[in-house]
Coordinates of C-alpha atoms and ligand atoms in Angstrom, one line a residue:
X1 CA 98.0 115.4 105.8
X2 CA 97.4 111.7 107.1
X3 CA 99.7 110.4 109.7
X4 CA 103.1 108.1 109.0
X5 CA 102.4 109.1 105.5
X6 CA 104.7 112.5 105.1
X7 CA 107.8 111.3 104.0
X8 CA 109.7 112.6 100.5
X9 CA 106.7 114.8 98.7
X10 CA 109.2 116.3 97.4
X11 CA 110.9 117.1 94.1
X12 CA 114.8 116.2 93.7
X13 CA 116.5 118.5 91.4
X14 CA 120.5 118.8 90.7
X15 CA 120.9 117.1 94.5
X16 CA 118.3 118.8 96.5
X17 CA 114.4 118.5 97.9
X18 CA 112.2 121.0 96.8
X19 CA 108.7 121.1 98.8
X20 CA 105.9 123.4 97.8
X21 CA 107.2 127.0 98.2
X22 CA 104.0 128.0 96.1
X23 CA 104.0 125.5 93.1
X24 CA 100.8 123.8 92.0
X25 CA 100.2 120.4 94.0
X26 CA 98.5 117.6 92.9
X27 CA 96.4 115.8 96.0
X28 CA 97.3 112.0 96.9
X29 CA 94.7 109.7 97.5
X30 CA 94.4 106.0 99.8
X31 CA 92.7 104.1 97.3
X32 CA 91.4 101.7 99.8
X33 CA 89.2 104.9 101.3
X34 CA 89.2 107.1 98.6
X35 CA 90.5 109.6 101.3
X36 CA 92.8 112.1 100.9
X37 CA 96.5 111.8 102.2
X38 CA 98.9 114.1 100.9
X39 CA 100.2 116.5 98.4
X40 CA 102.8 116.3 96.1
X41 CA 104.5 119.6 94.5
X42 CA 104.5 119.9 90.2
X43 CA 107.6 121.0 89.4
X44 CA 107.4 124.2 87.1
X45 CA 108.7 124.9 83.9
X46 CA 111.7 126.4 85.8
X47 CA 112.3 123.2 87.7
X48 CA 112.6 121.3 84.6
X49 CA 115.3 123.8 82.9
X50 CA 116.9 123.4 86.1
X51 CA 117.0 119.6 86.3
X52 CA 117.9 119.2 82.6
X53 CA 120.5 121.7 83.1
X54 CA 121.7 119.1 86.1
X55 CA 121.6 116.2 84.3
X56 CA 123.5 117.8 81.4
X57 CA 126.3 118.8 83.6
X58 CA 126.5 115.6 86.0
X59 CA 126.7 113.2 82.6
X60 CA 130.2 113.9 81.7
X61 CA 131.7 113.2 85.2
X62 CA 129.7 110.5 85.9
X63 CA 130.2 108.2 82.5
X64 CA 133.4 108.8 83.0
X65 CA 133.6 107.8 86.6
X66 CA 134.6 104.3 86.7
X67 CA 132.5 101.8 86.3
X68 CA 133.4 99.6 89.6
X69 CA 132.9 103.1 91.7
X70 CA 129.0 103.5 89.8
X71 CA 128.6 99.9 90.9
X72 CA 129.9 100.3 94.6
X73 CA 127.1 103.1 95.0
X74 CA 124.8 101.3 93.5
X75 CA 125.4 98.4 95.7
X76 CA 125.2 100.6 98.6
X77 CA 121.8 102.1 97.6
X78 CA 120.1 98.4 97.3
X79 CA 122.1 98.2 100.8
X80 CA 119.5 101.1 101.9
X81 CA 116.7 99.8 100.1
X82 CA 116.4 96.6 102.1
X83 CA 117.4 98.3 105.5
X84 CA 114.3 100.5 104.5
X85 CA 112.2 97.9 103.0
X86 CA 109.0 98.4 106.1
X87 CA 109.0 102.1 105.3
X88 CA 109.3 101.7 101.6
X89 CA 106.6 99.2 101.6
X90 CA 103.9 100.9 104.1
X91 CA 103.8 104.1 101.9
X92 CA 103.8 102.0 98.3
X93 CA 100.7 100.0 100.0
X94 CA 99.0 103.1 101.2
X95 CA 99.6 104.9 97.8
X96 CA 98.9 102.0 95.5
X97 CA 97.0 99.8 98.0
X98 CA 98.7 96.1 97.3
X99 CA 98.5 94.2 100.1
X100 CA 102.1 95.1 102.3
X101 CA 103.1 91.3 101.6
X102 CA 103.2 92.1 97.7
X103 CA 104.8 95.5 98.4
X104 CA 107.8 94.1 100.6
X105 CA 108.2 91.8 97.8
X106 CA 108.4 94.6 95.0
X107 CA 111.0 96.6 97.5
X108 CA 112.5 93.4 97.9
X109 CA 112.7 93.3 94.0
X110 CA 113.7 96.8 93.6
X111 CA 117.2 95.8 95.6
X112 CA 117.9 92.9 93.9
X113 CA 117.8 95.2 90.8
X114 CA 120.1 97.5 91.7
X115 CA 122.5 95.0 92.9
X116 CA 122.3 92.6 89.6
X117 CA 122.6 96.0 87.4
X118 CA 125.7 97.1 89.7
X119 CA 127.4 94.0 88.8
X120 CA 126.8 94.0 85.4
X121 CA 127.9 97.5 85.3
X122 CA 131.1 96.0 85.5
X123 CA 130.7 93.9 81.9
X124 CA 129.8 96.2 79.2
X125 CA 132.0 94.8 77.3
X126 CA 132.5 95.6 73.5
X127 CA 134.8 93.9 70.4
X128 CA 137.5 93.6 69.1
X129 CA 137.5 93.3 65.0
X130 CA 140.3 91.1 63.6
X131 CA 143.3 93.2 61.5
X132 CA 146.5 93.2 60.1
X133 CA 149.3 93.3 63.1
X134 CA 149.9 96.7 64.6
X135 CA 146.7 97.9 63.1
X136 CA 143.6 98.1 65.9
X137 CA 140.2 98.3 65.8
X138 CA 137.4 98.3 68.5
X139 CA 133.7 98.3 68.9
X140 CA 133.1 100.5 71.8
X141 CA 129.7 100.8 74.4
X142 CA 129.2 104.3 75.5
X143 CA 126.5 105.6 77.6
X144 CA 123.8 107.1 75.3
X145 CA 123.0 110.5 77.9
X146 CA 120.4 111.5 79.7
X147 CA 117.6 109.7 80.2
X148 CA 114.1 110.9 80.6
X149 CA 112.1 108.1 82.5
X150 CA 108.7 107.3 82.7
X151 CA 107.1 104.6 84.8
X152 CA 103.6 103.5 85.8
X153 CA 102.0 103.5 89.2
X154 CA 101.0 99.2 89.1
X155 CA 104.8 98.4 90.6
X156 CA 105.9 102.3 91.1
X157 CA 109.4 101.2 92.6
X158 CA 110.3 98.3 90.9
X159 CA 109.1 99.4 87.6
X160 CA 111.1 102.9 88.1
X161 CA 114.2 100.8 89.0
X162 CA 114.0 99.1 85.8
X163 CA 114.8 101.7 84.5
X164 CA 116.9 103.7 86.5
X165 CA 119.2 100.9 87.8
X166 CA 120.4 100.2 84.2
X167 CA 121.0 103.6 82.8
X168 CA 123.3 105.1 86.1
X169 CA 124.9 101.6 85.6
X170 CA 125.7 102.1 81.9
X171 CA 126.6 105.7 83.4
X172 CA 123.7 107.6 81.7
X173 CA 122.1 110.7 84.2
X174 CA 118.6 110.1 84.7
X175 CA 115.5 112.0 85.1
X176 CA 112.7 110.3 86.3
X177 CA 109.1 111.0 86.5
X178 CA 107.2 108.8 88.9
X179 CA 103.7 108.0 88.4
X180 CA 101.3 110.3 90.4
X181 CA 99.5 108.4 92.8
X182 CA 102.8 107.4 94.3
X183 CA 104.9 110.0 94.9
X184 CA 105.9 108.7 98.2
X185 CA 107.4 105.4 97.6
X186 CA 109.1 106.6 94.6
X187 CA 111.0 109.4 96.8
X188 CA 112.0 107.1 99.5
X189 CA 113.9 105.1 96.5
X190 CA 115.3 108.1 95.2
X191 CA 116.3 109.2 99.1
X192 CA 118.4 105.7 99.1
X193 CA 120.0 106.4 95.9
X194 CA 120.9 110.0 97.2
X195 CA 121.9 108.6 100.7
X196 CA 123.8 106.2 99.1
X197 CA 126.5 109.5 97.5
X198 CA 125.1 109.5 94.4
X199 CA 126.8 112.8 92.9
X200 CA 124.2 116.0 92.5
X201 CA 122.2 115.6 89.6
X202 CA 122.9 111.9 88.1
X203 CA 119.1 110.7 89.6
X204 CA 116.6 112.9 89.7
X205 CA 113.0 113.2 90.5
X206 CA 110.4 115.6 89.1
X207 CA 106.7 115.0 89.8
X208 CA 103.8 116.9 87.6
X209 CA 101.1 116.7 84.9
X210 CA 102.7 114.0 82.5
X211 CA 102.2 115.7 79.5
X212 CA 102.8 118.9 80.9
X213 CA 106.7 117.2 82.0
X214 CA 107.1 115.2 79.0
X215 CA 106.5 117.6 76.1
X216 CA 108.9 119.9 78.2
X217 CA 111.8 117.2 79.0
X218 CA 111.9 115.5 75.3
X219 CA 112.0 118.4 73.6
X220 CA 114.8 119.5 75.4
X221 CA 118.3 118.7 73.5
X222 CA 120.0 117.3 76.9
X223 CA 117.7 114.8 76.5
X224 CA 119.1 111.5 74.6
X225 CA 117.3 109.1 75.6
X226 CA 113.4 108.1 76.6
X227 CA 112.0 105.2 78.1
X228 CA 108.3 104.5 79.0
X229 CA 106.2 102.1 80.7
X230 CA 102.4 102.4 80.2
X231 CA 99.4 102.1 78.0
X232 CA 100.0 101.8 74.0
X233 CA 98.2 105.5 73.1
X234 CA 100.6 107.4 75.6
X235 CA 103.6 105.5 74.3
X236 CA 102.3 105.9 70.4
X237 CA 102.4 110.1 71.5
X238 CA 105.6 109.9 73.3
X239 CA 107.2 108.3 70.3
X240 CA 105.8 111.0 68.1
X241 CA 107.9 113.8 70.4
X242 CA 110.6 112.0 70.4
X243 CA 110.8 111.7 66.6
X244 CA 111.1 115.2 66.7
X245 CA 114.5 115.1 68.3
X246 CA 115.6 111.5 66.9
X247 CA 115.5 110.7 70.3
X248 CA 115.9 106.5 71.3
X249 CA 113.1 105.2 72.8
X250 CA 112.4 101.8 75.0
X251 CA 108.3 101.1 74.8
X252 CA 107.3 98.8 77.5
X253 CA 103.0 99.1 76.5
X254 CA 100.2 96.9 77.4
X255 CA 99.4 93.0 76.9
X256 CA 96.0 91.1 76.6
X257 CA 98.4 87.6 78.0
X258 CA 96.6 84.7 76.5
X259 CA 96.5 81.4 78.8
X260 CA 96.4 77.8 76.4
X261 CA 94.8 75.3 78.7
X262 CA 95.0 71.9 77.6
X263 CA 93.2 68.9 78.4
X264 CA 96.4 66.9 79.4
X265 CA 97.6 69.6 82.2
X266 CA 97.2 68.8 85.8
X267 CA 94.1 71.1 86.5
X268 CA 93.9 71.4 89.8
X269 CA 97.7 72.4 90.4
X270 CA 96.7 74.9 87.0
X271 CA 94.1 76.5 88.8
X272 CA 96.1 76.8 92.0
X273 CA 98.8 78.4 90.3
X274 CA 96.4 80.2 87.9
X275 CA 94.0 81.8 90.0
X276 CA 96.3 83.6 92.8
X277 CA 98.4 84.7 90.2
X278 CA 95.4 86.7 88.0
X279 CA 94.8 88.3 91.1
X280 CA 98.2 89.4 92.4
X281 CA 98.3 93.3 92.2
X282 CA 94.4 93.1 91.8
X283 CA 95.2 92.0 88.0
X284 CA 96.8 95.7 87.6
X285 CA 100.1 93.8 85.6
X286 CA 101.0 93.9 82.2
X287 CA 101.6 90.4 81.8
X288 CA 98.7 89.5 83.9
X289 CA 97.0 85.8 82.5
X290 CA 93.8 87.7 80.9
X291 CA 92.1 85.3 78.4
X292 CA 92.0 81.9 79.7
X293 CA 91.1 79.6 75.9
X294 CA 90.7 76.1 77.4
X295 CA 90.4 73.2 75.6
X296 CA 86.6 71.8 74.9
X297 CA 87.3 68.6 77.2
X298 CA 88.1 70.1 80.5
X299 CA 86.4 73.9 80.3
X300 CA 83.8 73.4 81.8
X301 CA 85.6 71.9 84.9
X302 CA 88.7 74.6 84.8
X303 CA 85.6 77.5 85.1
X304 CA 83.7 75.9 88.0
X305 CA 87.0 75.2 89.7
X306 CA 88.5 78.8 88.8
X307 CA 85.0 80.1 90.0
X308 CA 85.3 78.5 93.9
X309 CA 88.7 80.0 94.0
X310 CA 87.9 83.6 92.9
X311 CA 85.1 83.8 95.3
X312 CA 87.9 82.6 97.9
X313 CA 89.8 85.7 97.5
X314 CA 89.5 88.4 100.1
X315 CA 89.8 91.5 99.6
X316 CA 90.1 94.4 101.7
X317 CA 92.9 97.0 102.6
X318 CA 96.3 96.3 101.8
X319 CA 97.4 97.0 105.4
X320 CA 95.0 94.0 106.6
X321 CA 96.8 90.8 107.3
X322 CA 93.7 88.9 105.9
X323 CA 93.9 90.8 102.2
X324 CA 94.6 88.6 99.5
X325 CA 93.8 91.4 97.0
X326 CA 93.4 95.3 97.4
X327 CA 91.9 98.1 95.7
X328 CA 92.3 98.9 92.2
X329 CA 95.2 102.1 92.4
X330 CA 93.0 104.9 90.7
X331 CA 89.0 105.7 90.6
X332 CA 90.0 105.3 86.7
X333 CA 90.3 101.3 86.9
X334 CA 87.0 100.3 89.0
X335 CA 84.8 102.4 86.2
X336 CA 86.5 101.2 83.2
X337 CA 86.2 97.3 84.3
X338 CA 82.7 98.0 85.0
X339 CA 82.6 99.5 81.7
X340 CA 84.1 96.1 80.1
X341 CA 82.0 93.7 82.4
X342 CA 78.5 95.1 81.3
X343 CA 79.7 95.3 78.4
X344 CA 80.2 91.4 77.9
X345 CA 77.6 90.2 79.9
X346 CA 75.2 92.2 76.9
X347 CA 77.3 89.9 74.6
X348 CA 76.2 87.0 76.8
X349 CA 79.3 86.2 78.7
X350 CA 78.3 84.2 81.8
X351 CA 79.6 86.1 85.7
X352 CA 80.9 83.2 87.2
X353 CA 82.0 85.3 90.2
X354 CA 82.4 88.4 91.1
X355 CA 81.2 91.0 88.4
X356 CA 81.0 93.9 90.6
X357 CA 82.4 97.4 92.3
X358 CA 83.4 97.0 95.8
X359 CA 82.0 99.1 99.0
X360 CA 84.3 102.4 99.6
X361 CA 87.6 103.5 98.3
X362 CA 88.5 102.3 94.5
X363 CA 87.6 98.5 94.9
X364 CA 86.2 95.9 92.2
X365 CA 85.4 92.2 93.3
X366 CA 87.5 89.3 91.8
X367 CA 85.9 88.5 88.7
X368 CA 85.6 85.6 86.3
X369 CA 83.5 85.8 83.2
X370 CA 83.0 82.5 80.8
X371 CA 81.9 81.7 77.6
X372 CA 82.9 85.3 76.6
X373 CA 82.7 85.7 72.6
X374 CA 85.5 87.8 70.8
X375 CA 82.8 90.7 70.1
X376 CA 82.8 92.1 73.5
X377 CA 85.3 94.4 74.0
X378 CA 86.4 92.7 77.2
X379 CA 88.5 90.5 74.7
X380 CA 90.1 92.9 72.5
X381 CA 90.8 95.7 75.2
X382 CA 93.2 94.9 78.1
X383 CA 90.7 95.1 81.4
X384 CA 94.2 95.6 83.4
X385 CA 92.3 94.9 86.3
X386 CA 91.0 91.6 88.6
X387 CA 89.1 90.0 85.5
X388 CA 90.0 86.8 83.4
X389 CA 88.1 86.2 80.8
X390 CA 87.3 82.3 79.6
X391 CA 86.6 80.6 76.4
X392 CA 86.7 77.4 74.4
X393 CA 89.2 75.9 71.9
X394 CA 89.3 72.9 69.8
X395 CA 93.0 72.1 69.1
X396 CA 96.8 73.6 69.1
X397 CA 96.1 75.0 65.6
X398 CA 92.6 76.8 67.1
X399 CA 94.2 77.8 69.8
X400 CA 97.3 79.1 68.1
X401 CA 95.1 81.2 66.1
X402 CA 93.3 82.8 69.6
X403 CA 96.2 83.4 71.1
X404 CA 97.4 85.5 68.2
X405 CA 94.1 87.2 67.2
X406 CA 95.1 90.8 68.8
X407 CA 98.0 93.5 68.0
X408 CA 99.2 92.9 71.7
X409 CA 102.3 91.0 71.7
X410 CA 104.0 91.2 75.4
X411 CA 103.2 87.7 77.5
X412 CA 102.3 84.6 76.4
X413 CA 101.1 81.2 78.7
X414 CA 100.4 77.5 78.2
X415 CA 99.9 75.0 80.3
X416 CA 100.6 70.9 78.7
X417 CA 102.3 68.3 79.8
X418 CA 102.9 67.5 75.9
X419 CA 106.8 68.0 75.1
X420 CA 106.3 68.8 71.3
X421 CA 103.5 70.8 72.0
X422 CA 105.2 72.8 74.5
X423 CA 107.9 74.0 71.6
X424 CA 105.6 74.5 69.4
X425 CA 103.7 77.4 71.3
X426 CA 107.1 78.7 72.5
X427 CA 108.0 78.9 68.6
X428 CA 104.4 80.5 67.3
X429 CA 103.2 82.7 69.8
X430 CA 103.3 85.8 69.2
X431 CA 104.3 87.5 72.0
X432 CA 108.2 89.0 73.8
X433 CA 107.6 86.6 76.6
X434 CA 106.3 82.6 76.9
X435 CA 105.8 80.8 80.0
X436 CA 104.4 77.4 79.7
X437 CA 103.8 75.5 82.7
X438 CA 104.6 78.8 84.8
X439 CA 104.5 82.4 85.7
X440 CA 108.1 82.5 86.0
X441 CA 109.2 84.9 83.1
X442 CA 110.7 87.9 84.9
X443 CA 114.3 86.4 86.4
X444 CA 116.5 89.8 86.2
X445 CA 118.8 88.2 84.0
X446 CA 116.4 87.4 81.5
X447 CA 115.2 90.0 78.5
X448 CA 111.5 91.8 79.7
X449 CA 109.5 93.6 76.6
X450 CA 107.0 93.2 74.0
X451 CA 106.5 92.9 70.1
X452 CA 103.5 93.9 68.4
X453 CA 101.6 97.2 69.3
X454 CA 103.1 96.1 72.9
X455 CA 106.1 98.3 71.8
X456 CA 109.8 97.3 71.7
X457 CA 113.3 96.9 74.0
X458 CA 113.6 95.2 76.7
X459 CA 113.7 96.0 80.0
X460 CA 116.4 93.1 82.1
X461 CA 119.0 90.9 81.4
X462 CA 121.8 92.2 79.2
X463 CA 119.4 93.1 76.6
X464 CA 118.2 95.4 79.5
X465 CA 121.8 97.4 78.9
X466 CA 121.6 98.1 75.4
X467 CA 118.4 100.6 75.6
X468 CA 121.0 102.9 77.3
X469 CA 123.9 102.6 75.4
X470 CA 125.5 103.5 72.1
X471 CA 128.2 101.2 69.7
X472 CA 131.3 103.4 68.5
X473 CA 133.6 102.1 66.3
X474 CA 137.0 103.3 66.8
X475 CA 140.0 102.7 64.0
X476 CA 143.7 102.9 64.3
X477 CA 145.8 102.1 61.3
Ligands
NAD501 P1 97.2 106.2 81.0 O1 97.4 105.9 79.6 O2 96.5 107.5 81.4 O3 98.6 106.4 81.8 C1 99.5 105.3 81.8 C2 100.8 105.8 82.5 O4 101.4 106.8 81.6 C3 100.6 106.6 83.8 O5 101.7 106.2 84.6 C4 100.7 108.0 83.4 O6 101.4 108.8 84.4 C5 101.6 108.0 82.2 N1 101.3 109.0 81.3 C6 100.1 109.4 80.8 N2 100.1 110.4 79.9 C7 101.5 110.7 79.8 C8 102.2 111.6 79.0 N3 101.6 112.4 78.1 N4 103.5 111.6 79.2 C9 104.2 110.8 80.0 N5 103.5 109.9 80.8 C10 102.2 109.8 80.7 O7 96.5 105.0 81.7 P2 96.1 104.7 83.2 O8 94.7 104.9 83.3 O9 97.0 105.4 84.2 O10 96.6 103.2 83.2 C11 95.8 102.2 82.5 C12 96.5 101.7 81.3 O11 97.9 101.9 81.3 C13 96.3 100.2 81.2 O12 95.3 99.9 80.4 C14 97.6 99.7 80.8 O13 97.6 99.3 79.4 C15 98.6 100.8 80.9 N6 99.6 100.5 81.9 C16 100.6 99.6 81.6 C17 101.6 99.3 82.4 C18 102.7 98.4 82.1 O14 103.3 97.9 83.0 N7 103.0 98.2 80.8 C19 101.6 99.9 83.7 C20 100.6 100.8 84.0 C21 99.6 101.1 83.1

């Protein structure tokens, strides 16, 4: 439909592209214009029974193809990833509308995961129990089957790679269902994987109504394995069908982050740090710093300040140069903020910027609200979207108590110069992930997941392996 943006609206099923040939199609739209740009094919019921029926028979030959040959193709598909990181990154910004510097970093990302997973492919190693002489026994790791994936449109490659790049490392299959307003990022990924001589139905993609696909692909028996990234209610339902079959399940849900702000930080390098990083993805990040509880001494100043800066942000299309942040990916986002913004400002939260939709396509304006009290719902429900949220606290024990005050457990900041403080908060919040003094908690070798209502597994690091395999113990008298 629109030019340059064509490529891979396609399904991928046991090795080959299926376009439209009269299925159902679901329309793709720019968010920065609201236009329309493509359409995608839904796979039908039949394409599902024929991708399970792919996975099923492409999981034998390749768990038990060795592990240094899954790792060379992996290797080679990150290989194909970076060559193709312009073209990866002008459809993911046209789909999902970050601006292209964010999006060449997520492709950039989406490599580096692939390669780290490839090399640890090579070290899922098990135990050996101590016995008697001549008698042996051994904890074995075995791949737990096939996968049924589902990832969220905020980071649709890198978030899909989380997933992916782990499993056909730990020699599960996977099928993957990509989010639906990016259909054509996703594919180019799964083109480099394919390209890369990934055997016939290992990685596969099938696009449709979500429930419509994952009713169909957990009930199925093939199916061992699900993991999900997306909002708590969805995962709370696909846990329920996957009950059904006893089926594992990795839950990577929402977060409300809380941000401690203490009077002894450096506040200006806080809010430079603070403020581009609330933004980045037009606050459309799980772990996104949300509620900002700063100490009574400085809040004032740390508002104003965090005010000017907000207002500094431009925003535009994520194809402009000038962008600092985009449009919001779906027309969903922009009316539920809205929603959450009137909403507190009748509970007497201040606007200290922003506060409003944007002109055309899916746009809302880089907001800050202060003095926001817990009753509006701004502070219970995640905005997921370009709005902090500020208020006051007294001490570590107030804070403490702030910070904890919701069911969402994923990501955690602080920022003190206060050594013993510092481990304190690391020790008490409640949350899968802590950063204090930084943003800096998603290094690939380092666990990524929640506690709480903000579900559990993890997602990176070696942790990252275990969602997709299985312990065996085997003993030999
Ligand atoms: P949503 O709950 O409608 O959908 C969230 C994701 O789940 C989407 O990718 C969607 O395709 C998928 N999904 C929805 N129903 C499904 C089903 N029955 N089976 C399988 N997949 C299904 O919410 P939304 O409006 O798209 O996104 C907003 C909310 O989602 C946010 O409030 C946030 O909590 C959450 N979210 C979280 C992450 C994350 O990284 N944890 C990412 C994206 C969205």
């Amino acid at each position: 439909m629109s030019d340059g943006y064509d490529a891979d609206l396609a399904l991928f099923v046991g090795g080959s592209w299926r376009l439209g040939e009269g299925r159902d199609a679901h329309i793709v739209v720019d968010p920065a214009t609201g236009d329309a740009i493509g359409e995608v094919p839904l796979a039908t019921a039949a394409d599902l029974d024929e991708a399970l029926a792919a996975s099923a028979a492409a999981w034998p030959l390749w768990r038990d193809t060795p592990a240094e040959a899954r790792a060379a193709i992996l290797h080679k598909a990150a290989a194909l990833i970076r060559e193709r990181t312009e073209a990866i990154a002008q459809l993911l910004t046209r789909e999902q509308g970050k601006p292209l510097v964010e999006a060449r970093g997520e492709v950039a990302g989406t490599a580096a995961i692939f390669d780290w997973c490839a090399e640890e492919a090579t070290r899922i190693y098990g135990r050996v129990l101590v016995r008697p002489p001549g008698q042996r026994s051994v904890v074995l790791r075995q791949p737990v089957g096939p996968v049924a994936a589902f990832s969220p449109w905020n980071f649709p490659v890198y978030l899909m790679a989380k997933k992916m790049a782990p499993a056909l490392a730990a020699g599960c299959t996977v099928i993957a269902k990509p989010p639906e307003e990016t259909p054509a990022c996703t594919g180019a990924v799964m083109r480099c994987l394919a390209d890369a001589g990934l055997p016939s139905g290992v990685a596969q993609l099938v696009h449709g109504v979500p429930d419509t696909i994952s009713r169909h692909l957990i009930a199925s028996p093939v199916i061992r394995k699900v993991s999900f990234t997306g909002s708590v209610p969805v995962g709370k339902h696909l846990m329920k069908l996957a009950a059904d079959g006893l089926k594992r399940v990795t839950m990577e849900l929402g977060g409300h982050a809380p941000v401690l702000v203490f009077d002894d930080c450096d506040l200006d390098a806080t809010l430079d740090l603070v403020v581009p990083q609330k933004f980045r993805n037009a606050g459309q990040v799980c772990v996104s710093p949300t509620r900002f509880y700063v100490q009574d001494a400085i809040y004032e100043r740390f508002v104003t300040g965090f005010a000017e800066r907000t207002r500094a942000v431009t925003t535009g299309s994520g194809l402009d140069a000038a962008t600092k942040m985009g449009p919001l990916a779906n027309i969903r986002r922009p009316q539920a903020i809205a929603a959450l913004v009137d909403d507190a400002r009748t509970h007497g939260a201040r606007v200290m910027a922003g506060g409003e939709r944007g002109d055309g396509g899916f746009f809302f304006q880089p907001t800050l609200l202060a003095d926001v009290p817990d009753s509006a719902a701004i502070m219970s429900n995640e905005p997921f979207g370009p709005v902090a949220v500020a208020a006051r606290f007294s001490d570590l024990d107030d804070a403490l108590i702030k910070a904890n005050r919701l069911p969402y457990g994923l990501a955690a900041f602080a920022f003190t110069q206060n050594g013993r403080r510092a481990n304190l908060l690391g020790d008490q919040i409640e949350a899968g992930m802590v950063g204090i003094n930084t943003f800096a908690i998603g290094g690939l070798d380092s666990p990524f997941g929640g506690i709480k209502d903000s579900g559990f597994g993890s997602e990176g690091g070696p942790e990252g392996f275990d969602a997709f395999l299985v312990t065996k113990a085997v003993h030999q008298a």
